[in-house]
Coordinates of C-alpha atoms in Angstrom, one line a residue:
M242 CA 76.3 -5.9 12.6
K243 CA 74.4 -5.2 15.8
T244 CA 72.8 -8.0 17.8
P245 CA 69.1 -7.3 18.6
I246 CA 68.5 -6.6 22.2
T247 CA 66.1 -9.0 23.9
N248 CA 64.8 -8.5 27.4
K249 CA 62.8 -10.5 29.8
N250 CA 59.7 -8.4 29.4
T251 CA 59.6 -8.8 25.6
T252 CA 60.0 -12.5 25.9
N253 CA 57.2 -12.7 28.5
F254 CA 54.9 -10.7 26.2
A255 CA 55.6 -12.9 23.2
N256 CA 55.2 -16.1 25.3
E257 CA 52.0 -14.7 26.9
F258 CA 50.4 -13.8 23.6
T259 CA 51.5 -17.0 22.0
F260 CA 49.9 -19.0 24.8
F261 CA 46.7 -16.9 24.6
F262 CA 46.5 -17.2 20.8
V263 CA 47.0 -21.0 20.8
M264 CA 44.4 -21.3 23.6
A265 CA 41.9 -19.2 21.6
V266 CA 42.6 -21.2 18.4
V267 CA 42.1 -24.6 20.1
L268 CA 38.9 -23.5 21.8
L269 CA 37.3 -22.1 18.7
W270 CA 38.5 -25.0 16.6
L271 CA 37.0 -27.6 18.9
K272 CA 33.8 -25.6 19.6
T273 CA 33.2 -25.2 15.9
Y274 CA 33.8 -28.9 15.2
V275 CA 31.4 -30.0 17.9
V276 CA 28.7 -27.6 16.7
Q277 CA 29.1 -28.6 13.1
L278 CA 28.9 -32.2 14.0
T279 CA 26.0 -32.0 16.4
Q280 CA 23.8 -29.0 15.4
F281 CA 23.9 -29.3 11.6
N282 CA 22.6 -32.3 9.6
L283 CA 25.4 -32.4 7.1
G284 CA 25.1 -36.0 6.0
I285 CA 28.7 -37.2 6.8
E286 CA 29.1 -40.4 4.8
S287 CA 32.7 -41.3 4.9
F288 CA 35.9 -41.2 7.0
I289 CA 37.3 -38.5 4.6
Q290 CA 34.3 -36.3 5.1
H291 CA 34.6 -36.6 8.9
I292 CA 38.3 -35.7 8.8
L293 CA 37.5 -32.6 6.6
L294 CA 34.8 -31.6 9.1
L295 CA 37.4 -31.8 11.8
V296 CA 40.2 -30.0 9.9
N297 CA 38.2 -27.1 8.2
P298 CA 37.6 -25.1 11.4
L299 CA 41.3 -25.3 12.3
G300 CA 42.3 -23.5 9.1
S301 CA 39.6 -20.9 9.5
S302 CA 40.5 -20.3 13.2
L303 CA 44.2 -19.9 12.4
L304 CA 43.5 -17.6 9.5
F305 CA 40.9 -15.3 11.0
L306 CA 42.3 -15.1 14.5
G307 CA 45.8 -14.7 13.0
L308 CA 44.7 -11.3 11.6
A309 CA 45.2 -10.0 15.2
L310 CA 48.9 -10.5 14.7
L311 CA 48.9 -7.6 12.3
F312 CA 48.3 -5.2 15.2
K313 CA 50.8 -4.0 17.7
G314 CA 51.0 -4.3 21.5
R315 CA 48.0 -4.9 23.6
K316 CA 45.7 -4.2 20.6
K317 CA 46.5 -7.8 19.5
F318 CA 44.6 -9.2 22.5
I319 CA 41.6 -6.8 21.9
I320 CA 41.4 -7.5 18.2
L321 CA 41.7 -11.2 18.7
M322 CA 38.8 -11.2 21.2
V323 CA 36.7 -9.1 18.8
I324 CA 37.3 -11.5 16.0
Y325 CA 36.7 -14.5 18.3
F326 CA 33.4 -13.0 19.5
I327 CA 32.3 -12.3 15.9
M328 CA 33.1 -15.8 14.8
S329 CA 31.1 -17.2 17.8
I330 CA 28.1 -15.0 16.9
V331 CA 28.3 -16.4 13.3
L332 CA 28.4 -19.9 14.6
F333 CA 25.5 -19.4 17.1
A334 CA 23.3 -17.5 14.6
N335 CA 23.7 -20.3 12.0
A336 CA 22.9 -23.0 14.6
L337 CA 19.8 -21.1 15.7
Y338 CA 18.7 -20.5 12.1
Y339 CA 19.3 -24.1 11.1
R340 CA 17.1 -25.4 13.9
F341 CA 14.0 -24.3 12.0
F342 CA 15.0 -23.6 8.4
N343 CA 17.4 -26.5 8.0
D344 CA 19.6 -24.0 6.2
F345 CA 22.4 -21.5 6.7
I346 CA 22.2 -17.7 6.9
T347 CA 23.1 -15.8 3.8
I348 CA 23.9 -12.1 3.4
P349 CA 20.6 -11.3 1.6
T350 CA 18.8 -12.9 4.5
L351 CA 20.5 -10.5 6.9
M352 CA 19.3 -7.6 4.7
Q353 CA 15.7 -8.5 5.4
T354 CA 15.6 -6.2 8.4
Q355 CA 11.9 -5.4 8.0
N356 CA 11.1 -9.0 8.9
F357 CA 13.1 -9.1 12.2
G358 CA 10.3 -7.8 14.4
N359 CA 7.8 -10.4 13.1
V360 CA 10.2 -13.4 13.5
S361 CA 11.5 -12.5 17.0
S362 CA 8.8 -14.6 18.8
S363 CA 9.6 -17.6 16.6
A364 CA 13.3 -17.2 17.3
G365 CA 12.6 -17.2 21.0
T366 CA 11.1 -20.7 20.8
L367 CA 14.2 -22.0 19.2
L368 CA 16.5 -21.0 22.1
Q369 CA 17.7 -23.8 24.4
P370 CA 19.5 -23.6 27.8
V371 CA 22.5 -25.4 26.2
D372 CA 23.0 -22.3 24.0
L373 CA 24.8 -20.6 26.9
L374 CA 27.7 -22.9 26.1
F375 CA 28.2 -21.2 22.8
F376 CA 29.7 -18.3 24.7
A377 CA 31.2 -20.0 27.8
D378 CA 34.6 -20.0 26.0
V379 CA 34.2 -16.3 25.3
V380 CA 33.6 -15.5 29.0
F381 CA 36.6 -17.7 29.9
L382 CA 39.0 -15.9 27.5
L383 CA 37.7 -12.5 28.6
G384 CA 38.2 -13.4 32.2
Y385 CA 41.7 -14.6 31.6
L386 CA 42.5 -11.5 29.6
V387 CA 41.2 -9.1 32.3
L388 CA 43.3 -10.8 34.9
K389 CA 46.5 -10.6 32.8
F390 CA 45.9 -7.4 30.7
N391 CA 47.5 -4.8 32.9
R392 CA 50.7 -6.9 33.4
L393 CA 51.4 -7.3 29.7
E394 CA 54.3 -5.5 28.3
I395 CA 53.9 -3.7 24.9
N396 CA 55.9 -5.2 22.1
T397 CA 55.5 -6.8 18.7
V398 CA 55.5 -10.3 17.3
T399 CA 58.0 -10.7 14.5
S400 CA 56.7 -10.5 10.9
K401 CA 58.4 -13.8 10.2
R402 CA 56.0 -15.5 12.7
V403 CA 53.0 -13.7 11.3
K404 CA 53.9 -14.9 7.8
R405 CA 54.6 -18.4 8.9
L406 CA 51.2 -18.6 10.7
L407 CA 49.2 -17.2 7.8
V408 CA 51.0 -19.5 5.3
T409 CA 50.2 -22.4 7.6
A410 CA 46.5 -21.4 7.8
L411 CA 46.3 -20.9 4.0
L412 CA 48.0 -24.3 3.4
I413 CA 45.6 -26.1 5.7
S414 CA 42.6 -24.4 4.0
G415 CA 44.0 -25.1 0.5
V416 CA 44.6 -28.8 1.2
N417 CA 41.1 -28.9 2.7
L418 CA 39.6 -27.4 -0.5
A419 CA 41.7 -29.7 -2.8
I420 CA 40.5 -32.9 -1.0
S421 CA 37.0 -31.5 -1.0
E422 CA 37.0 -31.0 -4.7
I423 CA 38.2 -34.6 -5.2
D424 CA 35.4 -35.9 -3.0
R425 CA 32.8 -33.5 -4.4
P426 CA 33.8 -32.4 -7.9
Q427 CA 32.9 -28.8 -8.8
L428 CA 32.0 -28.1 -5.2
L429 CA 32.0 -24.3 -5.5
K430 CA 30.6 -24.2 -9.1
R431 CA 27.6 -26.3 -8.1
G432 CA 26.9 -24.3 -5.0
F433 CA 23.1 -24.8 -5.0
D434 CA 23.3 -26.8 -1.7
R435 CA 24.8 -24.8 1.2
N436 CA 25.0 -28.0 3.3
Y437 CA 27.8 -29.3 1.0
I438 CA 29.7 -26.0 1.3
V439 CA 29.6 -26.2 5.1
K440 CA 30.3 -29.9 5.3
Y441 CA 33.5 -29.6 3.2
L442 CA 34.7 -26.1 4.0
G443 CA 33.1 -25.1 7.3
V444 CA 30.7 -22.5 8.4
Y445 CA 33.3 -19.6 8.4
N446 CA 34.6 -20.3 4.9
Y447 CA 31.0 -20.7 3.8
T448 CA 30.2 -17.2 5.1
I449 CA 33.1 -15.8 2.9
Y450 CA 31.8 -17.8 -0.1
D451 CA 28.3 -16.5 0.5
A452 CA 29.5 -12.9 0.6
Y453 CA 31.4 -13.4 -2.7
Q454 CA 28.3 -14.9 -4.3
S455 CA 26.1 -12.0 -3.1
T456 CA 28.6 -9.5 -4.5
K457 CA 28.7 -11.4 -7.8
A458 CA 24.9 -11.5 -8.0
T459 CA 24.7 -7.7 -7.4
A460 CA 27.2 -7.2 -10.2
Q461 CA 25.2 -9.3 -12.7
R462 CA 22.7 -6.5 -13.3
A463 CA 25.3 -4.0 -14.3
L464 CA 26.9 -6.5 -16.7
A465 CA 23.6 -7.8 -18.2
S466 CA 22.5 -7.1 -21.8
S467 CA 19.7 -7.8 -24.3
D468 CA 21.8 -10.7 -25.6
D469 CA 21.3 -12.5 -22.2
A470 CA 17.5 -12.0 -22.5
T471 CA 17.5 -13.4 -26.0
E472 CA 19.3 -16.5 -24.8
I473 CA 16.6 -17.0 -22.1
E474 CA 13.8 -16.4 -24.6
N475 CA 15.2 -19.1 -26.9
Y476 CA 15.3 -21.5 -24.0
T477 CA 11.8 -20.9 -22.7
R478 CA 10.3 -21.0 -26.3
S479 CA 12.0 -24.3 -27.0
N480 CA 10.7 -25.7 -23.7
H481 CA 7.2 -24.3 -23.9
A482 CA 4.4 -26.8 -23.5
D483 CA 1.4 -26.2 -25.7
P484 CA -2.0 -26.1 -23.9
N485 CA -4.3 -29.1 -23.8
P486 CA -7.3 -28.2 -26.0
D487 CA -9.6 -30.0 -23.5
Y488 CA -8.7 -27.5 -20.8
F489 CA -7.7 -24.3 -22.7
G490 CA -10.1 -21.5 -22.1
K491 CA -12.4 -23.5 -19.8
G492 CA -12.3 -20.8 -17.2
E493 CA -12.3 -17.8 -19.5
G494 CA -13.9 -14.8 -17.9
M495 CA -14.1 -16.3 -14.4
N496 CA -12.7 -14.7 -11.3
V497 CA -9.5 -16.2 -9.9
I498 CA -9.0 -16.8 -6.2
Y499 CA -5.7 -18.0 -4.9
V500 CA -5.4 -19.2 -1.3
H501 CA -1.8 -19.5 -0.1
M502 CA -2.0 -22.3 2.6
E503 CA 0.7 -21.6 5.1
S504 CA 2.9 -24.6 6.0
I505 CA 0.3 -27.2 4.8
Q506 CA 2.1 -30.4 3.8
N507 CA 0.5 -33.2 1.8
F508 CA 0.9 -35.9 4.4
L509 CA -2.0 -34.1 6.3
I510 CA -4.5 -35.2 3.6
D511 CA -6.5 -38.1 5.0
Y512 CA -4.3 -38.2 8.1
E513 CA -6.1 -39.3 11.3
L514 CA -5.1 -38.4 14.8
H515 CA -6.8 -39.6 17.9
G516 CA -9.4 -41.3 15.6
E517 CA -10.2 -38.0 13.8
E518 CA -9.3 -36.5 10.4
V519 CA -7.0 -33.6 11.0
T520 CA -8.1 -31.8 7.8
P521 CA -11.7 -33.0 7.1
F522 CA -12.5 -30.1 4.8
L523 CA -9.4 -30.4 2.6
N524 CA -10.0 -34.2 2.5
S525 CA -13.5 -33.6 1.1
L526 CA -12.1 -31.5 -1.7
T527 CA -10.2 -34.4 -3.1
N528 CA -13.6 -35.8 -4.2
E529 CA -15.4 -32.6 -5.0
E530 CA -16.9 -32.8 -8.5
S531 CA -15.3 -29.7 -10.0
T532 CA -11.9 -29.9 -8.1
F533 CA -8.6 -31.2 -9.4
Y534 CA -6.4 -32.4 -6.5
F535 CA -2.7 -32.9 -7.3
D536 CA -1.1 -35.4 -4.9
N537 CA 2.4 -35.1 -6.4
F538 CA 2.7 -31.3 -6.2
F539 CA 5.9 -30.0 -4.6
H540 CA 6.9 -26.7 -3.0
Q541 CA 10.2 -25.3 -4.5
T542 CA 11.0 -22.6 -2.0
A543 CA 14.4 -21.8 -0.4
Q544 CA 15.2 -19.2 2.2
G545 CA 12.4 -16.9 1.1
K546 CA 9.8 -19.6 2.0
T547 CA 6.4 -17.9 1.8
A548 CA 7.8 -15.1 -0.4
D549 CA 9.4 -17.5 -2.7
A550 CA 6.1 -19.4 -3.2
E551 CA 4.3 -16.1 -4.0
Y552 CA 7.1 -15.2 -6.4
M553 CA 7.0 -18.4 -8.4
V554 CA 3.2 -18.4 -8.5
A555 CA 3.1 -14.8 -9.8
N556 CA 5.9 -15.1 -12.3
S557 CA 6.9 -18.7 -13.1
I558 CA 10.4 -17.7 -12.2
Y559 CA 12.3 -19.5 -9.4
G560 CA 13.1 -17.8 -6.1
L561 CA 16.7 -17.2 -5.3
S562 CA 19.0 -19.6 -3.5
Q563 CA 20.2 -16.8 -1.2
G564 CA 17.7 -14.6 0.6
S565 CA 14.5 -13.6 -1.1
A566 CA 13.8 -11.9 -4.4
F567 CA 10.9 -10.1 -2.7
T568 CA 13.3 -8.1 -0.6
T569 CA 16.4 -7.8 -2.9
K570 CA 14.7 -7.6 -6.3
G571 CA 11.6 -5.6 -5.6
L572 CA 12.3 -3.0 -8.2
N573 CA 13.0 -5.4 -11.0
T574 CA 10.9 -5.5 -14.2
Y575 CA 8.3 -8.3 -14.1
H576 CA 5.6 -9.8 -16.4
S577 CA 3.5 -11.0 -13.5
A578 CA 0.1 -12.6 -13.4
P579 CA -1.8 -9.4 -12.2
A580 CA -0.4 -7.3 -15.1
I581 CA -0.9 -10.0 -17.7
L582 CA -4.5 -10.6 -16.7
E583 CA -5.3 -6.8 -16.5
Q584 CA -3.8 -6.2 -20.0
Q585 CA -5.2 -9.3 -21.7
Q586 CA -8.7 -9.6 -20.1
D587 CA -9.2 -6.5 -18.0
Y588 CA -8.9 -8.1 -14.6
T589 CA -8.7 -6.2 -11.3
S590 CA -6.1 -7.6 -8.9
A591 CA -5.8 -7.6 -5.1
V592 CA -3.8 -9.2 -2.3
F593 CA -5.2 -9.9 1.2
H594 CA -2.8 -10.4 4.1
G595 CA -3.5 -9.6 7.7
N596 CA 0.1 -8.6 8.5
T597 CA 2.2 -5.5 8.1
G598 CA 2.5 -4.4 4.5
S599 CA 6.3 -4.0 4.6
F600 CA 6.8 -7.6 5.7
W601 CA 8.8 -9.4 3.0
N602 CA 8.8 -6.0 1.2
R603 CA 5.3 -6.8 -0.1
D604 CA 4.2 -3.1 -0.3
E605 CA 6.9 -2.5 -2.8
I606 CA 7.2 -5.6 -4.9
Y607 CA 3.4 -5.8 -5.4
K608 CA 3.7 -2.5 -7.3
S609 CA 6.2 -4.1 -9.6
F610 CA 3.9 -7.1 -10.1
G611 CA 1.0 -4.8 -11.0
Y612 CA -1.4 -5.5 -8.1
D613 CA -4.2 -2.9 -8.0
H614 CA -5.0 -3.3 -4.3
F615 CA -3.2 -4.6 -1.3
Y616 CA -5.3 -5.1 1.8
D617 CA -2.8 -5.4 4.6
D618 CA -3.3 -5.1 8.4
Q619 CA -4.4 -1.5 8.1
Y620 CA -7.6 -2.7 6.5
F621 CA -8.6 -5.2 9.2
D622 CA -10.1 -4.8 12.7
I623 CA -7.5 -6.7 14.7
E624 CA -8.4 -7.5 18.3
Q625 CA -5.6 -8.9 20.6
E626 CA -7.4 -12.3 20.9
D627 CA -7.4 -12.6 17.0
L628 CA -3.7 -11.9 16.6
A629 CA -1.2 -14.7 15.8
D630 CA 2.5 -14.4 15.6
Y631 CA 2.4 -13.3 12.0
G632 CA -0.8 -11.3 11.8
L633 CA -4.6 -11.7 11.9
M634 CA -5.7 -15.3 12.5
D635 CA -7.3 -17.0 9.5
K636 CA -11.0 -17.2 10.6
P637 CA -11.4 -13.4 11.2
F638 CA -9.1 -12.7 8.3
F639 CA -11.4 -14.5 5.8
K640 CA -14.5 -13.1 7.3
Q641 CA -13.3 -9.5 7.2
S642 CA -11.9 -9.9 3.7
I643 CA -15.2 -10.8 2.0
P644 CA -16.7 -7.3 1.9
Y645 CA -13.5 -6.1 0.2
L646 CA -13.6 -9.0 -2.2
E647 CA -17.2 -8.3 -3.1
S648 CA -16.4 -4.7 -3.8
L649 CA -13.8 -5.6 -6.5
P650 CA -14.9 -5.1 -10.2
E651 CA -15.2 -8.5 -11.9
P652 CA -13.4 -10.4 -13.2
F653 CA -10.8 -10.2 -10.5
Y654 CA -7.6 -11.9 -9.5
A655 CA -7.4 -12.2 -5.7
N656 CA -4.6 -13.7 -3.6
F657 CA -5.2 -14.6 0.1
I658 CA -2.1 -15.1 2.3
T659 CA -2.9 -17.0 5.5
V660 CA -0.7 -17.0 8.6
T661 CA -2.1 -19.0 11.6
H662 CA -0.6 -22.3 10.6
H663 CA 3.0 -20.9 10.9
F664 CA 5.9 -22.0 13.0
P665 CA 5.9 -22.2 16.0
F666 CA 2.3 -23.4 15.6
T667 CA 1.0 -21.8 18.8
M668 CA -2.7 -22.1 19.4
D669 CA -5.0 -21.0 22.2
Q670 CA -6.3 -24.2 23.6
E671 CA -9.8 -22.8 23.7
E672 CA -9.6 -22.5 19.9
A673 CA -8.2 -26.0 19.4
T674 CA -10.7 -28.6 18.3
I675 CA -8.3 -31.6 18.1
G676 CA -5.7 -32.8 20.6
K677 CA -2.0 -32.5 20.0
H678 CA 0.1 -35.3 18.7
T679 CA 2.1 -37.3 21.2
T680 CA 5.6 -37.7 19.7
G681 CA 7.2 -35.6 22.4
D682 CA 8.5 -33.1 19.9
K683 CA 6.7 -29.8 20.7
T684 CA 6.9 -28.4 17.2
V685 CA 5.5 -31.6 15.6
D686 CA 2.9 -32.1 18.3
D687 CA 1.5 -28.5 18.0
Y688 CA 1.5 -28.6 14.2
F689 CA -1.7 -30.7 14.0
Q690 CA -3.8 -28.3 16.1
T691 CA -3.0 -25.3 13.9
A692 CA -3.5 -27.4 10.8
R693 CA -7.0 -28.2 12.0
Y694 CA -7.7 -24.5 12.7
A695 CA -6.5 -23.6 9.2
D696 CA -8.8 -26.3 7.7
E697 CA -11.8 -25.0 9.6
A698 CA -11.0 -21.4 8.4
L699 CA -10.9 -22.6 4.8
E700 CA -14.3 -24.3 5.1
Q701 CA -15.7 -21.0 6.5
F702 CA -14.2 -19.1 3.6
F703 CA -15.9 -21.4 1.1
H704 CA -19.1 -20.8 2.9
Y705 CA -18.7 -17.1 2.6
L706 CA -17.9 -17.5 -1.1
K707 CA -21.1 -19.5 -1.6
E708 CA -23.2 -17.0 0.2
S709 CA -21.8 -14.1 -1.8
G710 CA -22.5 -15.9 -5.1
L711 CA -18.7 -15.9 -6.0
Y712 CA -18.2 -19.6 -5.5
D713 CA -19.5 -20.8 -8.9
E714 CA -18.1 -17.7 -10.8
S715 CA -14.5 -18.3 -9.7
I716 CA -11.5 -20.5 -10.3
I717 CA -10.2 -21.4 -6.8
V718 CA -6.6 -22.4 -6.5
M719 CA -5.3 -23.5 -3.1
Y720 CA -1.7 -24.6 -2.6
G721 CA 0.7 -25.3 0.3
D722 CA 3.4 -22.8 0.3
H723 CA 6.3 -24.7 1.9
Y724 CA 7.0 -27.4 4.5
G725 CA 6.0 -26.7 8.1
I726 CA 8.2 -29.4 9.8
S727 CA 11.9 -29.3 8.9
K728 CA 14.3 -32.2 8.7
N729 CA 15.5 -31.4 12.2
H730 CA 12.3 -33.1 13.4
N731 CA 12.7 -36.3 11.4
A732 CA 12.8 -38.5 14.5
A733 CA 9.3 -37.3 15.5
M734 CA 8.1 -37.5 11.9
R735 CA 9.0 -41.2 11.9
E736 CA 6.3 -41.7 14.4
V737 CA 3.9 -39.5 12.4
I738 CA 4.3 -41.2 9.0
G739 CA 5.1 -44.7 10.4
K740 CA 8.5 -45.2 8.7
E741 CA 12.0 -43.9 8.9
V742 CA 12.5 -40.5 7.2
T743 CA 15.4 -41.3 4.9
P744 CA 16.7 -38.6 2.5
F745 CA 14.4 -40.0 -0.2
E746 CA 11.4 -39.9 2.2
S747 CA 12.4 -36.4 3.2
A748 CA 12.2 -35.3 -0.4
G749 CA 8.7 -36.8 -0.6
L750 CA 7.7 -34.8 2.4
Q751 CA 8.2 -31.7 0.3
R752 CA 4.9 -32.4 -1.3
T753 CA 2.2 -29.8 -0.5
P754 CA -1.4 -30.1 -1.7
L755 CA -2.7 -28.3 -4.8
F756 CA -6.4 -27.9 -5.4
I757 CA -7.8 -26.2 -8.6
R758 CA -11.5 -25.9 -8.7
V759 CA -13.0 -24.9 -12.1
P760 CA -16.8 -24.5 -12.1
G761 CA -18.3 -26.7 -14.9
M762 CA -15.4 -29.0 -15.2
E763 CA -15.2 -32.6 -14.0
G764 CA -12.5 -32.8 -11.4
E765 CA -10.2 -35.7 -10.5
V766 CA -7.2 -36.8 -8.5
N767 CA -4.3 -36.0 -10.7
H768 CA -0.9 -37.8 -10.1
E769 CA 1.2 -35.6 -12.4
F770 CA 4.5 -34.4 -10.9
A771 CA 4.4 -30.6 -10.7
G772 CA 5.7 -27.6 -8.7
Q773 CA 4.8 -24.1 -7.8
I774 CA 6.8 -22.9 -10.9
D775 CA 4.0 -24.5 -13.1
L776 CA 1.0 -22.6 -11.7
L777 CA 1.1 -19.5 -13.8
P778 CA 1.2 -21.1 -17.3
T779 CA -1.5 -23.5 -16.1
L780 CA -3.8 -20.7 -15.0
L781 CA -3.2 -18.6 -18.2
H782 CA -4.2 -21.5 -20.4
L783 CA -7.3 -22.2 -18.3
L784 CA -8.3 -18.6 -18.9
G785 CA -7.6 -18.9 -22.6
I786 CA -4.4 -16.9 -22.7
E787 CA -1.4 -18.2 -24.6
S788 CA 1.7 -18.2 -22.5
D789 CA 4.4 -18.8 -25.2
E790 CA 5.3 -15.1 -25.3
Y791 CA 6.3 -15.0 -21.7
L792 CA 9.6 -16.1 -20.2
H793 CA 8.3 -18.9 -18.0
F794 CA 10.3 -21.7 -16.4
G795 CA 7.3 -23.8 -15.6
T796 CA 4.9 -25.6 -17.9
D797 CA 1.1 -26.2 -18.0
I798 CA 0.3 -29.1 -15.7
F799 CA -2.6 -30.2 -17.9
S800 CA -0.5 -30.2 -21.1
D801 CA 0.5 -33.4 -22.6
E802 CA 4.0 -31.8 -23.0
H803 CA 4.3 -30.9 -19.3
D804 CA 7.9 -31.1 -18.0
D805 CA 7.7 -33.2 -14.8
I806 CA 11.3 -32.5 -13.7
I807 CA 10.8 -30.5 -10.5
P808 CA 14.0 -28.9 -9.3
F809 CA 14.6 -27.9 -5.7
R810 CA 16.7 -24.9 -4.9
N811 CA 19.5 -27.1 -3.5
G812 CA 20.0 -28.7 -6.9
D813 CA 18.1 -31.9 -6.1
F814 CA 15.1 -32.8 -8.2
V815 CA 12.1 -35.1 -8.3
S816 CA 10.2 -36.5 -11.3
K817 CA 7.8 -39.3 -12.1
D818 CA 10.6 -41.8 -12.9
I819 CA 13.9 -40.6 -11.3
S820 CA 14.7 -38.4 -8.3
S821 CA 18.0 -36.9 -7.2
V822 CA 18.5 -36.5 -3.5
E823 CA 21.8 -35.4 -1.8
G824 CA 23.8 -36.5 -4.8
K825 CA 22.2 -39.9 -5.2
F826 CA 19.7 -41.1 -7.8
Y827 CA 16.6 -43.0 -6.9
D828 CA 13.8 -44.8 -8.7
T829 CA 10.9 -42.6 -7.7
S830 CA 8.3 -45.4 -7.7
T831 CA 10.3 -47.7 -5.4
G832 CA 12.6 -45.4 -3.5
K833 CA 15.5 -47.6 -4.2
L834 CA 18.9 -46.4 -5.6
L835 CA 18.9 -46.3 -9.3
P836 CA 20.7 -49.1 -11.2
S837 CA 24.0 -48.1 -12.8
D838 CA 22.6 -48.7 -16.4
Q839 CA 20.1 -45.8 -15.8
R840 CA 22.5 -43.3 -14.4
E841 CA 23.2 -41.7 -17.8
K842 CA 19.6 -40.6 -18.1
A843 CA 19.6 -39.4 -14.5
V844 CA 22.8 -37.3 -15.0
E845 CA 21.1 -35.6 -18.0
M846 CA 18.0 -34.8 -15.9
Q847 CA 20.3 -33.4 -13.2
K848 CA 21.8 -31.1 -15.8
I849 CA 18.4 -30.0 -17.0
A850 CA 17.3 -29.2 -13.4
E851 CA 20.5 -27.2 -12.7
Q852 CA 20.2 -25.4 -16.0
K853 CA 16.6 -24.2 -15.1
L854 CA 17.8 -22.8 -11.8
S855 CA 20.9 -21.2 -13.4
L856 CA 19.0 -19.5 -16.2
S857 CA 16.3 -18.3 -13.8
D858 CA 18.9 -16.8 -11.5
R859 CA 20.3 -14.9 -14.5
V860 CA 16.9 -13.5 -15.2
V861 CA 16.4 -12.3 -11.6
N862 CA 20.0 -11.1 -10.8
G863 CA 20.4 -9.5 -14.2
D864 CA 16.9 -8.0 -14.2
L865 CA 16.7 -9.4 -17.8
L866 CA 13.0 -8.7 -18.3
R867 CA 13.8 -5.0 -18.8
F868 CA 15.3 -6.1 -22.1
Y869 CA 12.3 -8.1 -23.3
T870 CA 8.7 -7.1 -23.7
P871 CA 6.2 -9.8 -24.9
D872 CA 3.9 -8.8 -27.8
G873 CA 1.1 -6.7 -26.6
F874 CA 2.5 -6.3 -23.1
K875 CA 3.0 -2.8 -21.6
E876 CA 5.6 -2.4 -18.9
V877 CA 4.2 -2.0 -15.4
D878 CA 4.3 1.6 -14.1
R879 CA 4.9 1.3 -10.3
T880 CA 4.0 5.0 -9.7
Q881 CA 0.3 4.4 -10.4
Y882 CA -0.2 2.2 -7.3
D883 CA -1.1 3.6 -3.9
Y884 CA -2.1 0.9 -1.5
D885 CA -3.2 3.4 1.2
A886 CA -5.7 5.1 -1.2
D887 CA -8.6 2.7 -0.2
L888 CA -8.2 3.8 3.4
Q889 CA -9.2 7.4 2.6

């Protein structure tokens, strides 16, 4: 048996690569740990969770950087640096995304390329000088490699070492997962909250998990059948809320005007700053004689934010937990509000939005919804001074929309999407009519000026409606689409609301105002717990249309049988009695943790909330409405819509 020949150069190469590899692993491990600890609000609650947060990036670093060992010679160094750079980009991108959205990037989010141009200015405001440190280690390793590269001898690392390393990496990751499952049972099965996945498994393993979930969701459509649709039908029928006879048909034959209030949160109502009401017009609507104001109405959006809100309002189906159904499910079959109203009561439908039609894939999915007209930025005279980050500012937007609105055949269903009160809440100080807040947090301080502008724009819009004669012929529904200030600004929000923003208080801040004005009815302040998912069945019943034939996951807010369990996309929920926030149950009225003797009821409510989300996801991912047609409903023909026709 021959003895392998080992020379000095081979030994130097092996030692050199081993040193470089260990250095890269340690740097990536520590960087990832520090970023996960300081940049993400993961809610570390125990010593075990902190240890897991420390250990999970080690397993990932060994495993992914270890893939470089599968290559020969100098390629190892190059491949290792490529992998290192990609992992650094993943870490940085998630940190940047988390600063505003308080969430992590998903594969479907990355597919929304048509939105990148519009969000670039917002992303720029999130950058900080400290972000250069995300890549300081990359520069260091590259510099080290450049100095050493030409003196490295070409050879291989033994397969035994490679196997040993990969087994070690898998063992660390496996033990990490096992302990995580003990601390958080069914961690991967109950994957509604991405915060938990990152807290226990780390940002890199989360990315792999997300890719798997995205692939699984894509496959669901191919595997779906009519049996799945039947199961959903049985669920929605058994959970249908019959209309309240005192409200049913009270708005029959009236026009419907929706106003989608960008980033308006409910704490703004009656809030005073510098001795002034921030939203005096909205405040006045809480006492308007024909207006119902709901002070326990919650947004239920996820990564799709604005698009999720539109999706729920039009369909009474939840948005997706990953990405946006607007961009990934635009060609699905839908039984949306525009199509239902056209077929049931001969309504004409239109959307007004002073931004590019392709943003959020609106120009495509609106065809699937059955909208007759889409007035995007092409239809508006947009001067530079009237342009906000996300399109035409609200005041000129409403003013220029009125002639188009007046030209629609009645009755009409019209949806207005506002944009000025959008992060980063920039406002020309000549337009501002109230001073900024003084918390020292720029996002929070600026928020109040754009909120005042949005309020003034809405007041002008109501004036236009009154002048046109449409005001007393229309049901007007206005709702806040999603939060404007994320959890990352809780320190400043403590000063705004006058108390610490605990997880329970943070759930309460997801309230957004809902106003429903029905001419001829006696309005009130309504305290019912409700969400965006409930708006479509509520509207249909006001118009005298039965909703039990449709697969809706919301229920009529005015119904005595209304279901007040309001799920959030992360699996939490709120209700009149019990709320679930970050795995803990609270008494909603007091904000205190629920006594142990009431936990059984809370667990059942948690299961109901998760079931709603799960069944809704099956409808969307499986495109199940193609297997089910309500009595008297005709499937929408996308080819009959041309949103550029009105320009000719």
